[in-house]
Tab-separated table of C-alpha atoms and ligand atoms in Angstrom:
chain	number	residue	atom	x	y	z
A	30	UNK	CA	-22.455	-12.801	3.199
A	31	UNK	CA	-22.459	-9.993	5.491
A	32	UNK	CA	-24.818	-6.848	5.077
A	33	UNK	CA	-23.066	-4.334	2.211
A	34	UNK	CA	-22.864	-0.728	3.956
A	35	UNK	CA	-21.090	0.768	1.576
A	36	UNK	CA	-22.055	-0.875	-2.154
A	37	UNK	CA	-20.002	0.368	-4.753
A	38	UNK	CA	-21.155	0.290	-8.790
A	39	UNK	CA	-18.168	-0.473	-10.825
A	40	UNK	CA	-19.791	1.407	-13.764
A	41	UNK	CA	-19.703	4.967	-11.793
A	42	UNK	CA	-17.071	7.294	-10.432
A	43	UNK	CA	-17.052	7.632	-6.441
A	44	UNK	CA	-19.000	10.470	-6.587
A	45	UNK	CA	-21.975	9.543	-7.901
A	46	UNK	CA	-22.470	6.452	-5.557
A	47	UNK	CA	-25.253	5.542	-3.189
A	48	UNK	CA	-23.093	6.689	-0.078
A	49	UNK	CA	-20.167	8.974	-0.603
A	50	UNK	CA	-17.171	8.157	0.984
A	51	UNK	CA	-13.912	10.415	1.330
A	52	UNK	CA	-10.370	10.904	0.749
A	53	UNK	CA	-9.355	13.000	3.609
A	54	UNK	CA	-8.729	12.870	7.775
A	55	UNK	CA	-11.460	14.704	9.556
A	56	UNK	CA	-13.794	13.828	12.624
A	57	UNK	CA	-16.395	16.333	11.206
A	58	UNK	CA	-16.850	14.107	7.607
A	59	UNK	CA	-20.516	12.153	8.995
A	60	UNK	CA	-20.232	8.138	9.371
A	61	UNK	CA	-21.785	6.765	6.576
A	62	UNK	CA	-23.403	4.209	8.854
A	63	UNK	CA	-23.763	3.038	12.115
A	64	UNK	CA	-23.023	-0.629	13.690
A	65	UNK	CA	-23.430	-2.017	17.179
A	66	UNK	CA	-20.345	-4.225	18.817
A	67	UNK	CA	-20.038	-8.047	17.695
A	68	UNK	CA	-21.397	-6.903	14.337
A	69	UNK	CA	-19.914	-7.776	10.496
A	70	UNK	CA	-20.434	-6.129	7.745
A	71	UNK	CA	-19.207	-5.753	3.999
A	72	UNK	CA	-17.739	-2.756	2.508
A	73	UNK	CA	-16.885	-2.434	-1.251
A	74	UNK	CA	-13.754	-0.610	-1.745
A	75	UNK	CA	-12.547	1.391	-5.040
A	76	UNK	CA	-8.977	1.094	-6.123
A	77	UNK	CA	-7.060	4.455	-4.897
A	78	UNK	CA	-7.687	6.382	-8.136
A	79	UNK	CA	-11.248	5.528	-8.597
A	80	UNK	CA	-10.560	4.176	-12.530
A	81	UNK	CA	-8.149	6.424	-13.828
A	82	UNK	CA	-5.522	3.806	-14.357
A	83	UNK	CA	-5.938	1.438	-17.475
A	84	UNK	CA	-5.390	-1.807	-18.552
A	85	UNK	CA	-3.050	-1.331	-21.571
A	86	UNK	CA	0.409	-0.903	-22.237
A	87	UNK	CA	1.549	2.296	-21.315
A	88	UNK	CA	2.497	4.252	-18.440
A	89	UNK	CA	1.327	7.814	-19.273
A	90	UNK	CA	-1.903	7.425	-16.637
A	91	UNK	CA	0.503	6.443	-14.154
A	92	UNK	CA	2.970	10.086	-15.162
A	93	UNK	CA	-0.369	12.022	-15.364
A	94	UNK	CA	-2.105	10.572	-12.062
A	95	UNK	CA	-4.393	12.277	-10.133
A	96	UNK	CA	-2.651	12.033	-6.855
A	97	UNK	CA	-4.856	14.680	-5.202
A	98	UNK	CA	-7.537	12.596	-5.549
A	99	UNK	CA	-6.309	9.557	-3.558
A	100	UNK	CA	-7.724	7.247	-1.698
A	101	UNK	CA	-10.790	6.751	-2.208
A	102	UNK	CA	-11.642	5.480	1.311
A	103	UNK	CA	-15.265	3.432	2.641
A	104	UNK	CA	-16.669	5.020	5.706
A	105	UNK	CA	-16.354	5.894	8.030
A	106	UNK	CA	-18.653	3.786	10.290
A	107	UNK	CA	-19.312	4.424	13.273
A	108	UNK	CA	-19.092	1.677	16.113
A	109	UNK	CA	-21.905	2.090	18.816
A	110	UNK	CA	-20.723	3.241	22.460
A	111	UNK	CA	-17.077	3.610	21.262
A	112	UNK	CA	-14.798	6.512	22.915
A	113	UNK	CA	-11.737	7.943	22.774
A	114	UNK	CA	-9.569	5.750	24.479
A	115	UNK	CA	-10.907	2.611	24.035
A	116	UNK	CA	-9.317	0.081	21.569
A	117	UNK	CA	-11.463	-0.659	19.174
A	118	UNK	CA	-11.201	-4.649	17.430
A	119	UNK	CA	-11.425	-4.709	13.736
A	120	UNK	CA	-11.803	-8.526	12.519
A	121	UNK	CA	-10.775	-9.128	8.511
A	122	UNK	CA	-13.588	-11.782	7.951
A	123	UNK	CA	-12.779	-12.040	4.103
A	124	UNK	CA	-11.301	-9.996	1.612
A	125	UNK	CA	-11.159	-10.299	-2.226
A	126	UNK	CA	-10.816	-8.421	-5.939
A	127	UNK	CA	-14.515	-7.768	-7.363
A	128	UNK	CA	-16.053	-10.247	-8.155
A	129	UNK	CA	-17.404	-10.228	-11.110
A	130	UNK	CA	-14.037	-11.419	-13.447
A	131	UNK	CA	-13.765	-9.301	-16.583
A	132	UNK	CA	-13.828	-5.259	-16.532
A	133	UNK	CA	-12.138	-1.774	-16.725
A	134	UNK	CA	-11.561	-1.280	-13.148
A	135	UNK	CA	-8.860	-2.661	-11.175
A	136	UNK	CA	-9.469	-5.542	-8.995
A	137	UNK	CA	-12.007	-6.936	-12.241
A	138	UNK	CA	-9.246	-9.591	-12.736
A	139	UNK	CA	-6.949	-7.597	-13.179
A	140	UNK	CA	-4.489	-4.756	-11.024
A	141	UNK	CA	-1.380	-3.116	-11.400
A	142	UNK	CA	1.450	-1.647	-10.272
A	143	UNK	CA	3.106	1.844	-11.270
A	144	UNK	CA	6.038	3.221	-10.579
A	145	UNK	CA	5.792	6.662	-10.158
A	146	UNK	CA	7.939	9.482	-11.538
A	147	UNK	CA	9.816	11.571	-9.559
A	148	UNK	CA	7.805	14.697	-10.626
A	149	UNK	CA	4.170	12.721	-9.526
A	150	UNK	CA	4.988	11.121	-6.468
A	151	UNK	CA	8.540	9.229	-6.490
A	152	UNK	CA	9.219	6.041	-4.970
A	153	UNK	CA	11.853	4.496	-2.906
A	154	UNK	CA	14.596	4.489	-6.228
A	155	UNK	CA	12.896	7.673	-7.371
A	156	UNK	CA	16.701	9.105	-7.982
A	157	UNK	CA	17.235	5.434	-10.090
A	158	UNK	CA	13.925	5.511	-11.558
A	159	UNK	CA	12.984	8.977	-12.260
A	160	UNK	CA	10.535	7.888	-14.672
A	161	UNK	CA	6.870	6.508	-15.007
A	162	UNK	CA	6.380	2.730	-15.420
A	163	UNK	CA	3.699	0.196	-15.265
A	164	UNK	CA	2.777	-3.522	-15.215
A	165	UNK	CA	-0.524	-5.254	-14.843
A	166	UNK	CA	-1.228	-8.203	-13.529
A	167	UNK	CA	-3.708	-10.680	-14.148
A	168	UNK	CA	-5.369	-12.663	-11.424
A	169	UNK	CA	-6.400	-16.580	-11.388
A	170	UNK	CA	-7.813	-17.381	-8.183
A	171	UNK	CA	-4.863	-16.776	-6.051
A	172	UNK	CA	-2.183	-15.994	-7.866
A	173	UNK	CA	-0.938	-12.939	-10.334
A	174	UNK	CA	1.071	-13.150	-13.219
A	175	UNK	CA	1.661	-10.540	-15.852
A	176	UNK	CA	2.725	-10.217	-19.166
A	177	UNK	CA	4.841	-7.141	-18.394
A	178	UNK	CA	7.139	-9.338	-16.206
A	179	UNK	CA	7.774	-12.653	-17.774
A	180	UNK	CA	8.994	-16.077	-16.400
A	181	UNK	CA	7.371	-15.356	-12.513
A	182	UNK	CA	4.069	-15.926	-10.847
A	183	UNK	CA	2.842	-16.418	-7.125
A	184	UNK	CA	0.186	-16.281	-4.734
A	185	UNK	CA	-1.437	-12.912	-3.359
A	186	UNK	CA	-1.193	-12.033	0.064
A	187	UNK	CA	-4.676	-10.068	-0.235
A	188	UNK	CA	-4.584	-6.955	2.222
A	189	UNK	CA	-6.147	-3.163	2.863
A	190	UNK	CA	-3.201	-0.944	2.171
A	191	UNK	CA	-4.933	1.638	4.171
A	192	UNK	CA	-8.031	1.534	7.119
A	193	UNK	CA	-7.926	3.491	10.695
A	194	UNK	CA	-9.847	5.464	12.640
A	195	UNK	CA	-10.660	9.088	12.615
A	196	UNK	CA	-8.516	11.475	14.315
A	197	UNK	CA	-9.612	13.974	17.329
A	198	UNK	CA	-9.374	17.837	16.325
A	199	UNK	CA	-6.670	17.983	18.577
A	200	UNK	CA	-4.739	15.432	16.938
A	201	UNK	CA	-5.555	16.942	13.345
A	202	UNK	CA	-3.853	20.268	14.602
A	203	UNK	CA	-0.529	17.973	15.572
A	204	UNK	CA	-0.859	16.291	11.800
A	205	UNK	CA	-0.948	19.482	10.248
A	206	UNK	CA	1.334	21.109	12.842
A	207	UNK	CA	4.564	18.795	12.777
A	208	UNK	CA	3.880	18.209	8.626
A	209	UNK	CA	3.379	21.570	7.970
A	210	UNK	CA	6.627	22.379	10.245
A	211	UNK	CA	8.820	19.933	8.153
A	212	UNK	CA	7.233	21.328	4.946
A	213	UNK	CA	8.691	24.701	5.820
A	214	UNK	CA	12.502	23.093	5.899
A	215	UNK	CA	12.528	22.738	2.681
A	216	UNK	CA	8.982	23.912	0.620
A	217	UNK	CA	10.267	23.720	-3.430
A	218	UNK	CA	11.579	20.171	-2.518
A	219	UNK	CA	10.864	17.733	-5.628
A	220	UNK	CA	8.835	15.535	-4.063
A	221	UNK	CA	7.859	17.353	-1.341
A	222	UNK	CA	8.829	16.418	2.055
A	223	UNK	CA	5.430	16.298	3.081
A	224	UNK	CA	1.495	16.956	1.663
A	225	UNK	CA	-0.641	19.769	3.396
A	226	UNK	CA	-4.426	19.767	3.348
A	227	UNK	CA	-5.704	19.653	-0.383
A	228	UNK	CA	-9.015	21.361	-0.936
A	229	UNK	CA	-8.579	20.724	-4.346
A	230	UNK	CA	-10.183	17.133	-5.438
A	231	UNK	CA	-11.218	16.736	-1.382
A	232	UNK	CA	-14.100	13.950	-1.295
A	233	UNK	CA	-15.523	14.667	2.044
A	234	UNK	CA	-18.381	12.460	2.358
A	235	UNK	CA	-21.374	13.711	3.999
A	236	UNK	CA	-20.465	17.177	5.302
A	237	UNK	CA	-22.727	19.846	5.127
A	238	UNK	CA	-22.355	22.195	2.415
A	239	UNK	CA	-21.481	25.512	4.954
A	240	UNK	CA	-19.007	23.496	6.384
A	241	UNK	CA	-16.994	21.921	3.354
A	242	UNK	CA	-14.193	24.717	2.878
A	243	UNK	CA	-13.934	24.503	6.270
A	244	UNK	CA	-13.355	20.905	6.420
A	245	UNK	CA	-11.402	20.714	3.319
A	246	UNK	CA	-8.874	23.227	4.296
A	247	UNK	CA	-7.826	21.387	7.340
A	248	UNK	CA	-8.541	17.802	6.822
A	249	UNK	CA	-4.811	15.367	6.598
A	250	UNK	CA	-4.030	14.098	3.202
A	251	UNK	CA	-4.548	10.277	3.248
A	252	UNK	CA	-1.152	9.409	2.084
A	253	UNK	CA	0.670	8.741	5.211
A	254	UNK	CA	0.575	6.112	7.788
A	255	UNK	CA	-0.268	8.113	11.493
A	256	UNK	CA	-0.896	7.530	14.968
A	257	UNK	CA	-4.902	6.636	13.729
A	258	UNK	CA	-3.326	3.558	11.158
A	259	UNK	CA	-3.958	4.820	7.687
A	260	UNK	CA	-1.486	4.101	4.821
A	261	UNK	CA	0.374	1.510	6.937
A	262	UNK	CA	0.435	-0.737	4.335
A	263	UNK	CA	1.463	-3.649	5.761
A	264	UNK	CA	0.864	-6.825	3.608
A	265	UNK	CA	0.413	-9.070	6.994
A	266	UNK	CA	-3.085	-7.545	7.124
A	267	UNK	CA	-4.491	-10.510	5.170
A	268	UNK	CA	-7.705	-12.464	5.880
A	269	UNK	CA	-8.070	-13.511	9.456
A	270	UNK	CA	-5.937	-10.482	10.894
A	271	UNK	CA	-6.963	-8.836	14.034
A	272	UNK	CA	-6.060	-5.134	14.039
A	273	UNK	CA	-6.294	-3.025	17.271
A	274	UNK	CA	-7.206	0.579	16.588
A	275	UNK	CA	-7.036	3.778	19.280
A	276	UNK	CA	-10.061	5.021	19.131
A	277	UNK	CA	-10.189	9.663	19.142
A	278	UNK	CA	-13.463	10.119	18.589
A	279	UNK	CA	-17.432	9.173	19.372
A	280	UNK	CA	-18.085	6.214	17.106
A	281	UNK	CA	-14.482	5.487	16.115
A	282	UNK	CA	-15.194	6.193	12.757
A	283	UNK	CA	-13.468	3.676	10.760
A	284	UNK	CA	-12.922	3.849	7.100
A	285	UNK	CA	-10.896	1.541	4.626
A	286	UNK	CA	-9.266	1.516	1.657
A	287	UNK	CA	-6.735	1.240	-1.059
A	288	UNK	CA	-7.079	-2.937	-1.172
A	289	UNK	CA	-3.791	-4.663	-2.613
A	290	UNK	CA	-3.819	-8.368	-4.205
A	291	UNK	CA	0.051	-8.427	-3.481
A	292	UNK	CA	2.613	-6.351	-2.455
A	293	UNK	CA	6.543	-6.791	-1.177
A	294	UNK	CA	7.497	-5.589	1.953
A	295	UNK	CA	8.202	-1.305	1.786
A	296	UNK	CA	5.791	-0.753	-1.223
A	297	UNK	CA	8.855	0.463	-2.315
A	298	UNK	CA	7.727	1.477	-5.882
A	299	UNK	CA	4.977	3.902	-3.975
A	300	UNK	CA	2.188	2.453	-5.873
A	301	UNK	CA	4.256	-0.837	-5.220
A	302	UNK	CA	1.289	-2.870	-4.571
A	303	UNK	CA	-0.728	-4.924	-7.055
A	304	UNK	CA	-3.386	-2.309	-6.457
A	305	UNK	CA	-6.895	-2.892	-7.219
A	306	UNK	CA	-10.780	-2.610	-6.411
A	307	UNK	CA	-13.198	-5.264	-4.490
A	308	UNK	CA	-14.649	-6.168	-1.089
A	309	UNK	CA	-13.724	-6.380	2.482
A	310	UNK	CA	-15.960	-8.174	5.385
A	311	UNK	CA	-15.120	-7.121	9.003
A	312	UNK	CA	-15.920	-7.340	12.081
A	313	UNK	CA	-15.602	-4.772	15.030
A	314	UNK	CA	-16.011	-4.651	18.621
A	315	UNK	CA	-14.977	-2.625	21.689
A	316	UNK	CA	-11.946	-2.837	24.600
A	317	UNK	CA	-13.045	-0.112	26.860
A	318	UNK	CA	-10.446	1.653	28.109
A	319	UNK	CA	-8.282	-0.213	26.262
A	320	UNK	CA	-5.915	2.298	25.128
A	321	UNK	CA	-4.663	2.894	29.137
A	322	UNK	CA	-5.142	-1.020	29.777
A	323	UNK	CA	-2.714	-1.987	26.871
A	324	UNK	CA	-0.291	0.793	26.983
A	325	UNK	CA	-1.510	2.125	23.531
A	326	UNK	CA	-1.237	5.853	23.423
A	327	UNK	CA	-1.358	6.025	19.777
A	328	UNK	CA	-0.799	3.736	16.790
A	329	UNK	CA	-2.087	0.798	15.921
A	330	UNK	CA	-0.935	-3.061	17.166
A	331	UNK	CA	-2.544	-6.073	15.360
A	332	UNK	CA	-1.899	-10.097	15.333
A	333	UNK	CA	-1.827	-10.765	10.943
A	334	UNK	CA	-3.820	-13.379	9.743
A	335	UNK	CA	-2.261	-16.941	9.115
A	336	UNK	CA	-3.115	-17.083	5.514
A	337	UNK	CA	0.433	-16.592	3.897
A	338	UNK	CA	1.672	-18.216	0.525
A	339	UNK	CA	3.692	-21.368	1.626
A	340	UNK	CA	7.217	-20.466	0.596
A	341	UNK	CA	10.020	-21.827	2.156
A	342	UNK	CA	12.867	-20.681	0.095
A	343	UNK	CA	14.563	-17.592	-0.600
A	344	UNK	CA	16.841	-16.086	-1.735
A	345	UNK	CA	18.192	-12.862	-0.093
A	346	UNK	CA	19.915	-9.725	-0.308
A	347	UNK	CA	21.666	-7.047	2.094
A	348	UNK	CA	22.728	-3.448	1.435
A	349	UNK	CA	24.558	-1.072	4.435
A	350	UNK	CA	24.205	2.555	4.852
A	351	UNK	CA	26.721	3.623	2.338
A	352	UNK	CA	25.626	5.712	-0.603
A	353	UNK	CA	25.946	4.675	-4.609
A	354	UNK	CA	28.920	7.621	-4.528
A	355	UNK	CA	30.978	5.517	-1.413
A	356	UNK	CA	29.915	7.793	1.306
A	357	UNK	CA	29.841	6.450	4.537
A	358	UNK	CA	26.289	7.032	6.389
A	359	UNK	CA	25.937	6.610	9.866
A	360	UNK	CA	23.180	3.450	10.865
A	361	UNK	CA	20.998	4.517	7.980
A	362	UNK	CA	18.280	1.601	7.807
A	363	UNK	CA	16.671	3.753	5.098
A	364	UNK	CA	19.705	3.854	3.028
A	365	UNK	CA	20.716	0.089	4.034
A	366	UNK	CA	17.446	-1.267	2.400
A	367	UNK	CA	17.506	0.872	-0.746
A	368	UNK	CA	20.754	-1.150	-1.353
A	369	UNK	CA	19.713	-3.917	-0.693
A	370	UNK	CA	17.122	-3.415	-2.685
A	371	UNK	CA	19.621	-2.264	-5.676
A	372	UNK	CA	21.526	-5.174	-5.317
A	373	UNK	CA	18.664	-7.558	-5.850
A	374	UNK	CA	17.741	-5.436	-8.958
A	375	UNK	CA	21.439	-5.654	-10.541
A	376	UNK	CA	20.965	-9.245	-9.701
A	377	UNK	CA	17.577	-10.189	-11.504
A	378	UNK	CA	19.120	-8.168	-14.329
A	379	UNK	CA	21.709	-10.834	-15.085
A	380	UNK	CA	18.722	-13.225	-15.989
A	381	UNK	CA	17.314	-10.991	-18.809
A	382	UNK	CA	14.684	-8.470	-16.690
A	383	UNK	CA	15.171	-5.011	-17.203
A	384	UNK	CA	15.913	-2.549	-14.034
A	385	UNK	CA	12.075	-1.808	-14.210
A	386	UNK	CA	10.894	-4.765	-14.640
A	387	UNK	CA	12.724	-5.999	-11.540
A	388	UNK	CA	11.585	-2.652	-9.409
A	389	UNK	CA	8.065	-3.771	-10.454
A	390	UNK	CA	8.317	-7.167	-9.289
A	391	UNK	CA	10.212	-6.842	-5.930
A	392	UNK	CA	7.431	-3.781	-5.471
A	393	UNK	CA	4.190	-6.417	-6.165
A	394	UNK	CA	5.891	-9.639	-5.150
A	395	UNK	CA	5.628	-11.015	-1.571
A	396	UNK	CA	9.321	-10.144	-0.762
A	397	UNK	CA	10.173	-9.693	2.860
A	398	UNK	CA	11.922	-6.755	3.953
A	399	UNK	CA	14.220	-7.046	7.564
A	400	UNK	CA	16.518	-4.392	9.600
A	401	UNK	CA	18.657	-7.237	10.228
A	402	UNK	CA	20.995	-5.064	12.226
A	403	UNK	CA	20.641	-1.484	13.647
A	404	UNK	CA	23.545	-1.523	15.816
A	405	UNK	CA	27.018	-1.728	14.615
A	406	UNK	CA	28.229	1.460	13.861
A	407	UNK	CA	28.577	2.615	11.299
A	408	UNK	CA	26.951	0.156	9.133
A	409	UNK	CA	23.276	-0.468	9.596
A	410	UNK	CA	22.385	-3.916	7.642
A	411	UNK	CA	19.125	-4.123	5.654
A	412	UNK	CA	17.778	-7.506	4.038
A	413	UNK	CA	15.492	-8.362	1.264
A	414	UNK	CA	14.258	-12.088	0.704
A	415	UNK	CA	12.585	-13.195	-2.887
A	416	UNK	CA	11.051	-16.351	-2.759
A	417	UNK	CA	12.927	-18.249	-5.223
A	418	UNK	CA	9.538	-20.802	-6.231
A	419	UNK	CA	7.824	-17.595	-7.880
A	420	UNK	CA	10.326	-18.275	-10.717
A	421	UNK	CA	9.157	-20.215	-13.662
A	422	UNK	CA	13.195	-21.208	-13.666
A	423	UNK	CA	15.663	-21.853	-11.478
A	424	UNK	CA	16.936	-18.239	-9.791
A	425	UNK	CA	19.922	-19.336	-7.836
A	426	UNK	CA	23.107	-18.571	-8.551
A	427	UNK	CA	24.916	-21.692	-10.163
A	428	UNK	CA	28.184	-22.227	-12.483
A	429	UNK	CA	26.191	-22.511	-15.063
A	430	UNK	CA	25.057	-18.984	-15.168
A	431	UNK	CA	21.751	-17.298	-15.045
A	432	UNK	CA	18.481	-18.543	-17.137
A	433	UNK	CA	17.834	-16.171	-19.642
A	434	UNK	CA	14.666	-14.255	-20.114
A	435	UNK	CA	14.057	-14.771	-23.994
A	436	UNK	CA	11.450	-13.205	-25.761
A	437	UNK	CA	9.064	-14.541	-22.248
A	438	UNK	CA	10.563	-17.440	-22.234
A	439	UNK	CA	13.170	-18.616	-19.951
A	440	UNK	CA	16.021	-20.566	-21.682
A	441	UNK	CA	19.062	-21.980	-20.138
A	442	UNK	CA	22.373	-18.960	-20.847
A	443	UNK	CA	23.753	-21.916	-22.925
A	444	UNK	CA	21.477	-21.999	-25.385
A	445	UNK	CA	21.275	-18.584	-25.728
A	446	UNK	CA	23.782	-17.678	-29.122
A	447	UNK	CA	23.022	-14.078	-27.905
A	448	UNK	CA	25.791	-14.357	-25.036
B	512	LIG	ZN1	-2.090	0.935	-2.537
């Protein structure tokens, strides 16, 4: 096992921990340690809201969830001899829930997913599902099943939702610029268009006490993917993945978070993960230069690891860019997938889920998402494909009708006096 740099103990909140870590964008927030190129190392990672949601059977910590508190990120560390505008190569060695089974944090055999409510968040259906909702899964080696969602199961594609590097002052000022710019379109929107810096709840790891409101008042909420990586949460990022990172600063500063057992392609129900705590092993090294060798001004490329479940049928779904009310949009991938989406709901309904239930699983499951076409005016076509072997039945459409969902159990519609 690699050195730990950043241990975590599961029976305190982040902010009483050996190292502090953070939960905002800043070069001035102090690597938590330093390693050398060609080095691995562990970090321990806490699930995004550091404990707050529970293992039980309601959704009100999900409605009531601290969302300026997220994510609780490890790092950064700071890579020997790295400078702006080199790439710098971040190997996932290993990556796993915590390991010790039974507990009250995510990722101690257990995780969940959340839907959020349009008033805390939202989510890809948010105008659908304006409300909170919740399942938890329970993990057995690889794979997650949950008593929230009956009659399905399948292996976790194991992944950081969220790791990058730190971004240069200059490139702070265009976060905060262009967000702040796009705030101002539309500032009372419900939920907001975009989040300015937070001092409120900001984690800032080691920065020096003169300089935290300083820091805190300009340092990029964590929530969205940038030109540094971040929230890209892209469930290809499983064990053996090779990410490429532009480095902006001295060191690099990496930092990681937000780890994921599972999670469908969009993260469409915005905590649409299987979210949880637990470890991740990595290991870095340098291309100098590399940014102007590869062509990488900003953002991220990477190679994903080879480690995905072995399904080989699916079952699929498209949506165009027309709304629910018949309005034609013009090549509106965005629109496309959320019917697509919808369509696959409506569709699991028939077999006895419930519209959330079916949100939650296409959210956590590995589902893959496609712009199958962009081109053909004025329809865009979006695709969604659900591995049909996650099913405890058959989920194809037949003339004998759907399987029923009965009290967790599936029966066949036949023997079901109910219809
Ligand atoms: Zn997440």
């Amino acid at each position: 096992m690699p050195e730990v740099l950043f241990p975590l103990d599961s029976t305190k909140p982040f902010t009483e921990q050996e190292k502090t870590g953070h939960n905002r964008w800043h070069p001035d927030i102090p690597p938590v340690a330093a390693v050398k190129p060609g080095d691995s190392f562990r970090a321990e990672v806490r699930e995004w809201f550091d404990g707050a949601i529970k293992n039980d059977d309601s959704a009100e910590d999900i409605r009531d969830a601290p969302l300026k508190g997220v994510h609780c990120l490890s790092g950064p560390f700071a890579v020997e001899g790295a400078q702006p505008g080199d790439l710098l190569v971040v190997d996932i060695l290993d990556i796993g829930p915590i390991p010790q089974e039974e507990g009250p944090l995510a990722g101690q055999g257990w995780g969940y997913t959340g839907v959020f409510p349009k008033n805390n968040g939202g989510g890809f259906l948010t105008d659908q599902f304006p409300d909170a909702y919740k399942a938890i899964w329970d993990f057995s080696g690889q794979t997650a099943s949950s008593r929230h969602i009956p009659g399905v199961s399948y292996t976790g594609m194991v992944h950081p939702g969220l790791m990058g590097t730190a971004p240069s002052p200059e490139l702070l000022a265009t976060w905060n610029k262009r967000e702040g710019d796009l705030i101002a379109t539309d500032p009372q929107r419900i939920p907001p268009l975009a989040l300015p810096p937070e001092p409120d709840q900001a984690i800032l790891g080691n920065v020096a006490a003169e300089q935290f409101d300083r820091v805190a008042g300009e340092a990029a909420r964590t929530a969205p993917p940038r030109e540094n990586g971040g929230n890209q949460d892209i469930k290809n990022l499983t064990k053996g993945s090779r990410v490429f990172y532009p480095v902006f600063v001295e060191g690099g500063h990496l930092s990681v978070g937000d780890l994921h057992f599972s999670q469908g392609d969009g993260e469409i129900t915005f905590c649409g993960a299987i979210e949880m705590g637990g470890y991740i092993d990595l290991h870095v090294d340098i291309i100098k230069g590399g940014m102007q060798t590869y062509g990488v001004s900003e953002n991220a490329i990477f190679m994903p690891g080879r480690t995905d479940p072995q399904y080989s049928e699916w079952l699929a779904f498209s949506g165009t860019s027309v709304t629910l009310e018949g309005e034609q949009k013009y090549l509106d991938s965005q629109l496309a997938y959320q019917r697509a989406i919808l369509h696959a709901i409506d569709y699991l309904t028939t077999f006895g889920y419930t519209p959330e239930q079916a949100y939650l699983l296409l959210g956590a499951a590995p589902i893959e998402g496609r712009f199958s076409g962009v081109v053909d005016i004025p329809n865009s076509c979006a695709t969604v494909y659900i591995p049909t072997e996650i099913f405890d039945f058959d989920p194809r459409p037949s003339a004998e009708g759907p399987t029923q969902i009965s009290g967790g159990v599936p029966v066949p519609r036949a023997a079901n006096p109910a219809l």
